[in-house]
PDB file of C-alpha atoms in Angstrom:
ATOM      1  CA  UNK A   1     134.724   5.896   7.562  1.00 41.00           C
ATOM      2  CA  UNK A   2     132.259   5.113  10.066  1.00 44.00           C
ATOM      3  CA  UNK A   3     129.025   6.009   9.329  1.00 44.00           C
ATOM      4  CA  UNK A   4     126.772   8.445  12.137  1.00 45.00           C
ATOM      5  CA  UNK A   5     125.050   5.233  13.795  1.00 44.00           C
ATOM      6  CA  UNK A   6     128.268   3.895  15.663  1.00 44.00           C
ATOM      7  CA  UNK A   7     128.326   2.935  18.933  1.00 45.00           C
ATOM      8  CA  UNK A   8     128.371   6.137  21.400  1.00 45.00           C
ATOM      9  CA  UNK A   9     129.305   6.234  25.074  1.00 47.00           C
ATOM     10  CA  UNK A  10     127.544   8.614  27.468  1.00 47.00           C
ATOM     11  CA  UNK A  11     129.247  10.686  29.751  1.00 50.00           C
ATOM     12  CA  UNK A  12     127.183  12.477  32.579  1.00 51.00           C
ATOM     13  CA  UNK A  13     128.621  14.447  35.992  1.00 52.00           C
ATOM     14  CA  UNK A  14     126.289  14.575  38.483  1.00 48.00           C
ATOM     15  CA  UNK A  15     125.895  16.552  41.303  1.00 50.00           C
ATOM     16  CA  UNK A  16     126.262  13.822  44.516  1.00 49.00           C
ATOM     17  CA  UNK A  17     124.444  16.323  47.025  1.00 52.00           C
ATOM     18  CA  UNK A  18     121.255  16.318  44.978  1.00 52.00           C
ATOM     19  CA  UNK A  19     121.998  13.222  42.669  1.00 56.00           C
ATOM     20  CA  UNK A  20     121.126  15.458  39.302  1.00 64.00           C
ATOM     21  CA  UNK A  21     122.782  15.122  36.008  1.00 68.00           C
ATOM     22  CA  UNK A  22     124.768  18.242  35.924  1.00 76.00           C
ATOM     23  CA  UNK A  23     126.244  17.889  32.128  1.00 79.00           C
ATOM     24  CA  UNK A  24     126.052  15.082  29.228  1.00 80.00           C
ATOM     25  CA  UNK A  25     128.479  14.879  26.393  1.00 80.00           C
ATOM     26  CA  UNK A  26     128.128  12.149  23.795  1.00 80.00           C
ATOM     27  CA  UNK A  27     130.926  10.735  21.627  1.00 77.00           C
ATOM     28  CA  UNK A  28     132.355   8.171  19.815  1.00 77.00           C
ATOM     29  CA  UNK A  29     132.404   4.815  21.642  1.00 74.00           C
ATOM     30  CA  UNK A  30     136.289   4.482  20.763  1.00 75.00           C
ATOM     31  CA  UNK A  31     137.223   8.145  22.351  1.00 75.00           C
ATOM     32  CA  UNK A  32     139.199   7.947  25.609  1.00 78.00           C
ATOM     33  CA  UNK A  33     137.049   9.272  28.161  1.00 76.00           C
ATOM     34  CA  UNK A  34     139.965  12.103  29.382  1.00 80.00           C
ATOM     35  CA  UNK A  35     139.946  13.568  25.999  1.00 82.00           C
ATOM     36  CA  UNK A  36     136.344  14.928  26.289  1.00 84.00           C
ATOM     37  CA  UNK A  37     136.822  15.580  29.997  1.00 86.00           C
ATOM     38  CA  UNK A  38     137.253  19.276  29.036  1.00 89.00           C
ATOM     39  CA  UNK A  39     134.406  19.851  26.509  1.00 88.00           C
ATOM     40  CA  UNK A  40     131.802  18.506  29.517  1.00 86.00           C
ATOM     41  CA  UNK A  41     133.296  20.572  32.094  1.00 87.00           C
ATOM     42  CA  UNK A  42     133.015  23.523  30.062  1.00 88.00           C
ATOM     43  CA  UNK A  43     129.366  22.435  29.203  1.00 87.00           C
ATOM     44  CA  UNK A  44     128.179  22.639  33.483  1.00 85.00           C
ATOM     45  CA  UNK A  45     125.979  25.335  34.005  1.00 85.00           C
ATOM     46  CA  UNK A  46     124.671  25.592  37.740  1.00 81.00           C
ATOM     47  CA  UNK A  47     121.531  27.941  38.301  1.00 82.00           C
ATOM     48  CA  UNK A  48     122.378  30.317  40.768  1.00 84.00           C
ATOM     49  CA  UNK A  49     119.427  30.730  44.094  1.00 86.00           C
ATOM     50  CA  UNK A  50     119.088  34.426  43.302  1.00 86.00           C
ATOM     51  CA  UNK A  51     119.704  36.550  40.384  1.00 89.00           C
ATOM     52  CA  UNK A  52     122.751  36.225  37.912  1.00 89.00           C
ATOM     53  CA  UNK A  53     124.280  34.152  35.612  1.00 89.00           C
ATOM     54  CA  UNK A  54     124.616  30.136  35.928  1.00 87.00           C
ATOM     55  CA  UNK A  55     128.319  28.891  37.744  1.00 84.00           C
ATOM     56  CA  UNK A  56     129.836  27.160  35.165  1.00 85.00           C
ATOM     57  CA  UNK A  57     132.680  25.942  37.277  1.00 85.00           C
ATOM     58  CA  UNK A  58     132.423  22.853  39.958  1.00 84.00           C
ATOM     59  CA  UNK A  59     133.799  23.585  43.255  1.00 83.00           C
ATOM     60  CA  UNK A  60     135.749  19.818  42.881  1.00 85.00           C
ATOM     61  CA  UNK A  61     136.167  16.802  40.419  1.00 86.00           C
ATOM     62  CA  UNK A  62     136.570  13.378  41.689  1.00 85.00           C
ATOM     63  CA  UNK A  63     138.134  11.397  38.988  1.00 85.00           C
ATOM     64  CA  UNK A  64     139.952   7.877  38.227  1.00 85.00           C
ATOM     65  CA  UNK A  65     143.592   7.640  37.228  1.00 85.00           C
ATOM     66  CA  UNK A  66     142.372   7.840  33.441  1.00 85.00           C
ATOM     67  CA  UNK A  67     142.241  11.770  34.101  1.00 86.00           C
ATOM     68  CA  UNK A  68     146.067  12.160  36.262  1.00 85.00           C
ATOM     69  CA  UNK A  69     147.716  13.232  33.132  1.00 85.00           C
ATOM     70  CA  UNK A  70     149.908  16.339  33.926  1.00 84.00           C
ATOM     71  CA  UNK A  71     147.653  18.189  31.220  1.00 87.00           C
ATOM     72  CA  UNK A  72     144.462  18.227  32.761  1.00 90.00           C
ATOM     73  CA  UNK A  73     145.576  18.649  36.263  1.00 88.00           C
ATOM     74  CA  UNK A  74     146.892  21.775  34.706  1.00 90.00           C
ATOM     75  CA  UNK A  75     143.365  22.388  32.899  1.00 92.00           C
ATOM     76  CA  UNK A  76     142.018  22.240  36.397  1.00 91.00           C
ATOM     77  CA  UNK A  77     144.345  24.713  38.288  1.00 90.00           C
ATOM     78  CA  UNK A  78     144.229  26.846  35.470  1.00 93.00           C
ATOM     79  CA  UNK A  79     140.550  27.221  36.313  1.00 91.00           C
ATOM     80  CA  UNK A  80     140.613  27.189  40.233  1.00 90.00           C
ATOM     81  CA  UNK A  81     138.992  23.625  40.164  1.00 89.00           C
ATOM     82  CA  UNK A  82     140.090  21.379  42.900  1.00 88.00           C
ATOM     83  CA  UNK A  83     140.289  18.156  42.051  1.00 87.00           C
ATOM     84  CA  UNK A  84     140.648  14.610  43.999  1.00 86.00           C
ATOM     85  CA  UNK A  85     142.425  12.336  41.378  1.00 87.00           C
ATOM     86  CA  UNK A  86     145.000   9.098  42.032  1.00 86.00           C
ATOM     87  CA  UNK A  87     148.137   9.469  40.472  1.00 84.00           C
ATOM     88  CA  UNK A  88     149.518   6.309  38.360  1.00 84.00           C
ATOM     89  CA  UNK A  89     152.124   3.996  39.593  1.00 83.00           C
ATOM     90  CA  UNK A  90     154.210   4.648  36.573  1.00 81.00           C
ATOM     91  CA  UNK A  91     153.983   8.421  37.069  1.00 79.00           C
ATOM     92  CA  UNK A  92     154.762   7.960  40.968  1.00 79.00           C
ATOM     93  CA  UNK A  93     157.943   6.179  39.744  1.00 82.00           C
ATOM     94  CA  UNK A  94     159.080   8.605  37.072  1.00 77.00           C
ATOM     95  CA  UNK A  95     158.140  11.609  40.039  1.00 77.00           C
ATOM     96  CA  UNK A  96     160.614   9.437  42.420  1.00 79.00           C
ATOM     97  CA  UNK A  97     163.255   8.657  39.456  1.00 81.00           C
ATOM     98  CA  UNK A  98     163.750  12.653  38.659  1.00 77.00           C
ATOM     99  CA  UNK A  99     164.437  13.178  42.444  1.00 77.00           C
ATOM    100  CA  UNK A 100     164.348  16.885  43.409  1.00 73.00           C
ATOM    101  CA  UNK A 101     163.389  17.716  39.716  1.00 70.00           C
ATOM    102  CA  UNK A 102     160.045  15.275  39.744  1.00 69.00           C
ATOM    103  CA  UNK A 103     158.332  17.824  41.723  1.00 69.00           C
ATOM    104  CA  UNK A 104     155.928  17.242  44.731  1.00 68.00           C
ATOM    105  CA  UNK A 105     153.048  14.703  45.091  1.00 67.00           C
ATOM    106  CA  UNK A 106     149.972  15.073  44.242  1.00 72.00           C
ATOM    107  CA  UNK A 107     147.249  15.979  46.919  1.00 75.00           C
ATOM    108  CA  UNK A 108     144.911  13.070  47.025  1.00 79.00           C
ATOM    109  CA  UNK A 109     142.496  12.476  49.666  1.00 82.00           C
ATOM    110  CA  UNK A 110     141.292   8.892  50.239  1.00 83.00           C
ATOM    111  CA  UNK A 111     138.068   9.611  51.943  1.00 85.00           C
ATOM    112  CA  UNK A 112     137.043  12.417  49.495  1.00 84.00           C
ATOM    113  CA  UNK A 113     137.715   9.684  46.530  1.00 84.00           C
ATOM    114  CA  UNK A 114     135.329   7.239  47.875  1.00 84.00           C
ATOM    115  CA  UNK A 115     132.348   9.978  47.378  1.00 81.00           C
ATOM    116  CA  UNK A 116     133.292   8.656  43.483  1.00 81.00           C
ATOM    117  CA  UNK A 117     131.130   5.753  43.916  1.00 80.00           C
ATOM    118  CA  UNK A 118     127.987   8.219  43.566  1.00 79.00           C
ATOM    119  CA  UNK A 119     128.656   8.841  40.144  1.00 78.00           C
ATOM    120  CA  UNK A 120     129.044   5.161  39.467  1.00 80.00           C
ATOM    121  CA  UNK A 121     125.835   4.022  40.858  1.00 82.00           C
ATOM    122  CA  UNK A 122     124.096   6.556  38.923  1.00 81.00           C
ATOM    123  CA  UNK A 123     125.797   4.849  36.160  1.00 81.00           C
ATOM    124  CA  UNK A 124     124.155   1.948  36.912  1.00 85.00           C
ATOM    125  CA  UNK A 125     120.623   3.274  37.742  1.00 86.00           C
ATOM    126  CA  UNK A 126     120.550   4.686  34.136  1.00 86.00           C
ATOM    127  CA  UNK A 127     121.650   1.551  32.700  1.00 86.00           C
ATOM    128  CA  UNK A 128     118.596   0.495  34.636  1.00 87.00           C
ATOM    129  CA  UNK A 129     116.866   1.708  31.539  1.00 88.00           C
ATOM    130  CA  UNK A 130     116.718  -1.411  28.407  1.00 86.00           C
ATOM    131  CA  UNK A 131     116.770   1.678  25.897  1.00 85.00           C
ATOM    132  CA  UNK A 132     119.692   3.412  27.415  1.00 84.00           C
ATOM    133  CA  UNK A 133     122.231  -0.050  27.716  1.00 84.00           C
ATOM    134  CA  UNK A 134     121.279  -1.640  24.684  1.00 82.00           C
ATOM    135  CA  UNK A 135     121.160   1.755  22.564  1.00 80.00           C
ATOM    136  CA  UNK A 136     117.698   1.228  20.799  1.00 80.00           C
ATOM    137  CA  UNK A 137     118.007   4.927  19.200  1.00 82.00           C
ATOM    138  CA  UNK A 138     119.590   5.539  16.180  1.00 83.00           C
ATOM    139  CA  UNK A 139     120.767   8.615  16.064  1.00 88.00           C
ATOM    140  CA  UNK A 140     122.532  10.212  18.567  1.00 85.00           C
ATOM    141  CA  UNK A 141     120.356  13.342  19.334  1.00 87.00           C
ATOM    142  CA  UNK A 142     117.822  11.366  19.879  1.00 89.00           C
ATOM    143  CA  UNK A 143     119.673   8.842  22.511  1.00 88.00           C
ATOM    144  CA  UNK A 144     121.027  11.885  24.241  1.00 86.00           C
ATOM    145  CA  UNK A 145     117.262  13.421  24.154  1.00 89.00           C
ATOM    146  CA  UNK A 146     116.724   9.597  26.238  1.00 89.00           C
ATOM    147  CA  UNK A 147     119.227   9.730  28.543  1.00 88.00           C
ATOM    148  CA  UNK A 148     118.398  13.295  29.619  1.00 86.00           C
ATOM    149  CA  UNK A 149     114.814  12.370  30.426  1.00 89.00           C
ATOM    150  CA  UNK A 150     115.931   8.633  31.949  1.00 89.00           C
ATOM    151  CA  UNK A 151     118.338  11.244  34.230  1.00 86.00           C
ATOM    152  CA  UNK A 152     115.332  13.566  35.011  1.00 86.00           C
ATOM    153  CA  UNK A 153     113.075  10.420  35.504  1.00 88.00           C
ATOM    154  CA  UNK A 154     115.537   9.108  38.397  1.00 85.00           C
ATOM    155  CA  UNK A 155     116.009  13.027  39.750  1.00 82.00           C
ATOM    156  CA  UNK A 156     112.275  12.547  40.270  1.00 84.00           C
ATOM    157  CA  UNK A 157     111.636   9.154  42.124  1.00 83.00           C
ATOM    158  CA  UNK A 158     114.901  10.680  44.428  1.00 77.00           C
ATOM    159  CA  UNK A 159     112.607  13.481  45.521  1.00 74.00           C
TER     160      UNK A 159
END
């Protein structure tokens, strides 16, 4: 069994208008990234300008093809969430095999896909931090308390 020190993977959204870390989830380094994909949409919260409660619901995801499986494109019409995500080749041919049955294509916009490149860069400034890549922290509350403030530290300097 492994013990509570394995290797985690971080998993922020951020929001590419104001470049702000809008949710992290940690897990297991040997998860599959579209199996948490629900857990940190349901943790966004999104302060509202006046009064009421936070939006806990993004207007759009931009995804890779790790997240086209019919399941979560489900998850995401279920909840009114658009969502701009490539479909796999092997799906595209199994869609085109089942003719009239394989239902329609997916929407995907090219141009709205490229935005995805935000969230990657972010990645990148974050891994900017030696703590953050090279996991210096040993537990994981305590690497998630560091990549919260690494996030708020680049939210700053953007400013």
């Amino acid at each position: 069994m492994p013990n509570s020190t394995a290797r985690r993977t971080w998993k922020p959204r951020y929001d590419p208008g104001h470049r702000k870390e809008m949710a992290v989830l940690l897990t297991p380094g040997q998860r599959h990234d579209s199996i948490c994909a629900r857990p940190l949409l349901e943790r966004i919260r999104v302060p509202r300008t006046g009064l009421g409660r936070p939006r806990c619901r993004p207007g759009h995801v931009i995804a890779d093809k790790a997240y086209s499986s019919r399941g979560f494109r489900a998850y995401l019409r279920k909840r009114g969430i658009g969502h701009t995500i490539p479909e796999k080749s092997d799906q595209k041919k199994h869609r085109r095999n089942r003719g009239r049955r394989g239902g329609r294509p997916t929407g995907f916009d090219r141009e709205t896909y490229r935005r995805r490149n935000t969230v990657e860069r972010c990645f990148n400034q974050l891994k900017g931090f030696r703590g953050i890549a090279t996991r210096y922290e040993k537990t994981a509350t305590s690497y998630e308390a560091a990549v919260t403030l690494a996030s708020l530290l680049l939210w700053a300097r953007s400013i």
